Coordinates of C-alpha atoms in Angstrom, one line a residue:
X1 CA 134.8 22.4 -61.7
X2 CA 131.5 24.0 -62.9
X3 CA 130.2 23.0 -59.1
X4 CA 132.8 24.9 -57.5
X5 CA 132.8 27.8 -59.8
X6 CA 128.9 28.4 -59.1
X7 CA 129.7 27.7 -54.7
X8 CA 131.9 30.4 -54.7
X9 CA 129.6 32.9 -56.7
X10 CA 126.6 31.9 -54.7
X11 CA 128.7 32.6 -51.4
X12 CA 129.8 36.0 -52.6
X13 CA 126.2 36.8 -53.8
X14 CA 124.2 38.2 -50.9
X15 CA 127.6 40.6 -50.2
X16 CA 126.7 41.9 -53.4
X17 CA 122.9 42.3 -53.1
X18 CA 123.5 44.2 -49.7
X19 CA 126.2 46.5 -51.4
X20 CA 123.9 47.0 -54.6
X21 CA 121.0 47.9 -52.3
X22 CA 123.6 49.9 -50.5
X23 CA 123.6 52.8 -53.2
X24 CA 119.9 51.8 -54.7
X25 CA 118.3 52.5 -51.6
X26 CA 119.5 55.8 -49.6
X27 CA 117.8 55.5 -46.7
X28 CA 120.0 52.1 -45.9
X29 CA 123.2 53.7 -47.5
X30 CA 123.1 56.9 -44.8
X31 CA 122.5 54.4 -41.9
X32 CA 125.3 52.7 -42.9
X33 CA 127.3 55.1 -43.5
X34 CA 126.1 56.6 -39.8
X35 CA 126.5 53.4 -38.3
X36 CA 129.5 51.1 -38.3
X37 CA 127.7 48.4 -36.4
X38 CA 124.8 47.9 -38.8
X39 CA 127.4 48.2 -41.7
X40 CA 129.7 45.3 -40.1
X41 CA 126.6 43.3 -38.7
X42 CA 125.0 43.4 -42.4
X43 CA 127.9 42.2 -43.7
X44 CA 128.7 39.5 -42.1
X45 CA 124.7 38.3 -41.8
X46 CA 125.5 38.2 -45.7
X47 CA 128.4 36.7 -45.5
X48 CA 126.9 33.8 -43.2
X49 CA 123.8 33.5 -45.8
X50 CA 126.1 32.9 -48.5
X51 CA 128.2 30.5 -46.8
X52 CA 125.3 28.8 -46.2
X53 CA 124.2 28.8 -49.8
X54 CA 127.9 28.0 -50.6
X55 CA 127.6 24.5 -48.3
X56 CA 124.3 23.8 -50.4
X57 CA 126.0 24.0 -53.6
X58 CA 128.8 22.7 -53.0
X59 CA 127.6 19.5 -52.3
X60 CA 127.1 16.6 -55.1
X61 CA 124.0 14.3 -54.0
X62 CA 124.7 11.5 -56.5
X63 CA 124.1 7.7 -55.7
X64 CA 127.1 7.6 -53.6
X65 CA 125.7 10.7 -51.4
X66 CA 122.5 9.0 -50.9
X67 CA 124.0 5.2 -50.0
X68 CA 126.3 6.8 -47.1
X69 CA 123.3 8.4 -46.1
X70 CA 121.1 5.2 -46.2
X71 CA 124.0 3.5 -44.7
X72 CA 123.9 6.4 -41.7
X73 CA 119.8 6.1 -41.3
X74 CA 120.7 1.9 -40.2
X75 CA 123.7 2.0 -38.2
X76 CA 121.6 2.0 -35.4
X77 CA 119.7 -1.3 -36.6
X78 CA 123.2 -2.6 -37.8
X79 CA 124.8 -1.8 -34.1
X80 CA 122.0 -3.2 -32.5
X81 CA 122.2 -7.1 -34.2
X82 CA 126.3 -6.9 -33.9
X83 CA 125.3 -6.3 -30.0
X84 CA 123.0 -9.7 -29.9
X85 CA 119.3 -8.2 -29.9
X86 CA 118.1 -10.7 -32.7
X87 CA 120.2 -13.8 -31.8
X88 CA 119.0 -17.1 -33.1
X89 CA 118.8 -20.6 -30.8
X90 CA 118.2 -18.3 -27.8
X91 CA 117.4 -21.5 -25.1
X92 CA 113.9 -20.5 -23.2
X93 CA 112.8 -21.6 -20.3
X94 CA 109.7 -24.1 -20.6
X95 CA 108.7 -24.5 -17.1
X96 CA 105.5 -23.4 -16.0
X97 CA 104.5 -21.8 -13.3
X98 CA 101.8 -23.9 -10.8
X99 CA 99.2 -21.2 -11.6
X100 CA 99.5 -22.3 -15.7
X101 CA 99.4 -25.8 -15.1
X102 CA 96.2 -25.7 -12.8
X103 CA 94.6 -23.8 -15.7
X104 CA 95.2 -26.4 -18.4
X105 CA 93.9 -28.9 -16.3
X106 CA 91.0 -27.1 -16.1
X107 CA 88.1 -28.1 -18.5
X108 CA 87.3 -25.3 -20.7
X109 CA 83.8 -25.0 -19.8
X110 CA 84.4 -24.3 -16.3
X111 CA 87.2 -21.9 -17.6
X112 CA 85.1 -20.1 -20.2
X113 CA 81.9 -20.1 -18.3
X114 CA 78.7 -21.6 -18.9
X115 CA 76.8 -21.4 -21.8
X116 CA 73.1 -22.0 -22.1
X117 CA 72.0 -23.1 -25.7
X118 CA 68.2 -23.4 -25.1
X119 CA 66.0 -23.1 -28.0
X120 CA 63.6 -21.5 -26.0
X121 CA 64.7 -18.1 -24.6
X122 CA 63.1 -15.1 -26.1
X123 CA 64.6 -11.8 -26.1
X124 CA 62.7 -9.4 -24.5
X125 CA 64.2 -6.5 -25.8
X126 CA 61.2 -4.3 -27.0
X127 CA 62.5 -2.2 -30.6
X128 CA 60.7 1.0 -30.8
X129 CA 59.7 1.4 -34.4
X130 CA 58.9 4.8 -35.4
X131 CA 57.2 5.4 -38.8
X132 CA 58.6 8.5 -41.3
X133 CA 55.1 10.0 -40.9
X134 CA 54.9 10.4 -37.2
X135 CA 58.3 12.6 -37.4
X136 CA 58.2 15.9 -36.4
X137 CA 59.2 17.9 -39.3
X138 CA 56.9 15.7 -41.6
X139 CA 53.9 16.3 -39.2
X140 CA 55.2 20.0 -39.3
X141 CA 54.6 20.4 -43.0
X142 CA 51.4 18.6 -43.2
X143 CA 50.0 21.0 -40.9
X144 CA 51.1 24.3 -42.5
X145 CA 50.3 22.5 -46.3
X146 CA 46.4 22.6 -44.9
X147 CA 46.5 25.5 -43.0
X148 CA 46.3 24.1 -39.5
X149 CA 49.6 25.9 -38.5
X150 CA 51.8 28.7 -39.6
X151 CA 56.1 29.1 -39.9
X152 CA 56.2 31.8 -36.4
X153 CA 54.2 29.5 -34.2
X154 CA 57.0 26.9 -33.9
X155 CA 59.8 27.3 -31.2
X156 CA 63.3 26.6 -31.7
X157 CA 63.9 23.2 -32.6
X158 CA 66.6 20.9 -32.5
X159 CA 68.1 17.8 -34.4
X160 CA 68.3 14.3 -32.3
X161 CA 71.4 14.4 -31.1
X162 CA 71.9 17.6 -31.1
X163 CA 74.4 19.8 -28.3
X164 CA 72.6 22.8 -26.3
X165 CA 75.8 23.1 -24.0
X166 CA 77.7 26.2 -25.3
X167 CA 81.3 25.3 -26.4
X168 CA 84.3 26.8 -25.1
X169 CA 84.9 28.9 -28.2
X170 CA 81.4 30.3 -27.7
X171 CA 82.3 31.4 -24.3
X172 CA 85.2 32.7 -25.1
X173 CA 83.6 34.6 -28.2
X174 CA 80.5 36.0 -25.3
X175 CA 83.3 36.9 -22.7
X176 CA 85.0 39.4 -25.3
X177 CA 81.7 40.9 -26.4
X178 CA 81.1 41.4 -22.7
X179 CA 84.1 43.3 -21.9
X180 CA 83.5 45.6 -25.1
X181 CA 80.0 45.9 -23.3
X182 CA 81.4 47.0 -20.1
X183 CA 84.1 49.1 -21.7
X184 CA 81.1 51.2 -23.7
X185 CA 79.2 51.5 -20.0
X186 CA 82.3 52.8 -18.1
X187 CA 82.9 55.5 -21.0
X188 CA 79.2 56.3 -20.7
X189 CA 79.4 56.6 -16.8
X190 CA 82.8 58.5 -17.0
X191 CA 81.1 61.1 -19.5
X192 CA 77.9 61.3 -17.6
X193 CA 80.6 62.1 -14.2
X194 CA 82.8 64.6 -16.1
X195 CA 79.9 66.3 -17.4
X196 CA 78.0 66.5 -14.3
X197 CA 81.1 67.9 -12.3
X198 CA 81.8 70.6 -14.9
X199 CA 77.9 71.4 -14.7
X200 CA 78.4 71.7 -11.0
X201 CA 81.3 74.3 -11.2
X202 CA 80.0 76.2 -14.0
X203 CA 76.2 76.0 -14.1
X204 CA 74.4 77.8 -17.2
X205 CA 71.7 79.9 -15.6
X206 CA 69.3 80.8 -18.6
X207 CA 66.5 83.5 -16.4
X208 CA 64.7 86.9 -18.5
X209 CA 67.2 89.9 -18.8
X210 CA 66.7 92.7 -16.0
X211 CA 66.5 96.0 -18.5
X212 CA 64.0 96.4 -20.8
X213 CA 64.6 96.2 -24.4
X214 CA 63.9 99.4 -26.2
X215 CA 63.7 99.5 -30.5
X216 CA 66.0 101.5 -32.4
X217 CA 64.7 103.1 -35.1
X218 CA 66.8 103.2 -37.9
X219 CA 66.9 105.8 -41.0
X220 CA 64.8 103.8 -42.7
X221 CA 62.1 104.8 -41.1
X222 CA 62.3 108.8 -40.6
X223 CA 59.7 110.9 -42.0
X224 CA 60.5 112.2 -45.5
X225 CA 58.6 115.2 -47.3
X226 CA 57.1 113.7 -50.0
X227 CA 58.3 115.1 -54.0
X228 CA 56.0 114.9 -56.9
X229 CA 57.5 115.4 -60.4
X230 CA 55.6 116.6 -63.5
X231 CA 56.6 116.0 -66.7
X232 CA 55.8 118.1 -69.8
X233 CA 57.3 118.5 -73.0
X234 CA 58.7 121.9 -71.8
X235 CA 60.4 120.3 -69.2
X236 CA 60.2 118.9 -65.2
X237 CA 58.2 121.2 -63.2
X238 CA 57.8 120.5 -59.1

């Protein structure tokens, strides 16, 4: 009873959510109250989430829920051996083909191929044995530790093994950086053009000015009658 109880809440929750965020948020509340579409499509979405939640819940997985289910993962296997794919005393045929019979009269050293066992066969495979000192990085540091060579002299160097061929990410990687390149040139060339054609219509001429430039003598600079003041205790006198 509990189970039931909590399906039907769960499928009358999300109806509730959308109607609480309804009047929390306004935004959503004025376009459904503009829109009678959105408000009908929201509620049914909500509607079909919570009858999906009310499936979910609904639903007791107990022992017996699992077994049917085990049971339904097999039929196929069960179908199959009611149908006669894994019969028992199934007669086969034991005759053999000429082919298979001229092979197992064969001797197997004819079959197989001939083997030579003699003691006295060398391998001539030469090994070459290289020593830890004549390495290249340890020859490397023995030469800067006494002076013979410095860090910048050495060229780019490589591990054995190691891949030169660029890999398609790196391509991919140098393609984009060389359309940004050729974006940033045909700006530049298209600036340089719409300059140049605005120069062309309306050139700045900078030449001397035609009339000569006279000074204006301000007030500043008028000749005032010079005023000498005396003073004595009797008074200023001119």
């Amino acid at each position: 009873m509990a189970r039931q109880v909590t399906s039907l809440v769960m499928l009358f929750t999300p109806v509730v959510v959308l109607n609480a965020l309804r009047f929390i948020v306004d935004p959503l509340g004025d376009m459904m109250a503009v829109s009678t579409n959105l408000d009908i499509g929201l509620h049914i979405g909500a509607f079909g989430v919570g009858y999906l939640l009310f499936r979910k819940t609904r639903v007791v997985r107990d022992h017996e829920w699992q077994r049917s289910r085990a049971v339904k993962s097999v039929g196929g296997h069960f179908k199959a051996e009611e149908s006669g794919v894994w019969e028992k005393d199934v007669v086969m045929d034991t005759n053999l083909s000429m082919e298979a019979e001229a092979n197992l009269k064969v001797k197997v050293g004819s079959a197989v191929g001939s083997y030579s066992t003699n003691s006295e066969t060398e391998v001539n495979t030469e090994v070459q044995v290289e020593m830890l000192v004549d390495a290249e990085h340890v020859r490397r540091a023995q030469a800067r530790v006494s002076g013979d060579e410095q860090f910048g002299e050495s060229g780019v160097n490589s591990t054995v093994g190691s891949v030169r061929k660029p890999s398609p990410m790196d391509s991919f990687l140098d393609w984009i950086a060389s359309l940004e390149v050729e974006i940033e040139s045909r700006k530049r060339c298209n600036k340089a053009t719409k300059l140049q054609a605005r120069s062309d219509q309306s050139p700045v001429i900078a030449q001397r000015p035609i009339a000569p430039i006279q000074p204006i003598e301000s007030e500043e600079k008028k000749p005032v009658p010079m005023e000498m003041i005396s003073m004595t205790e009797y008074g200023a006198s001119l």
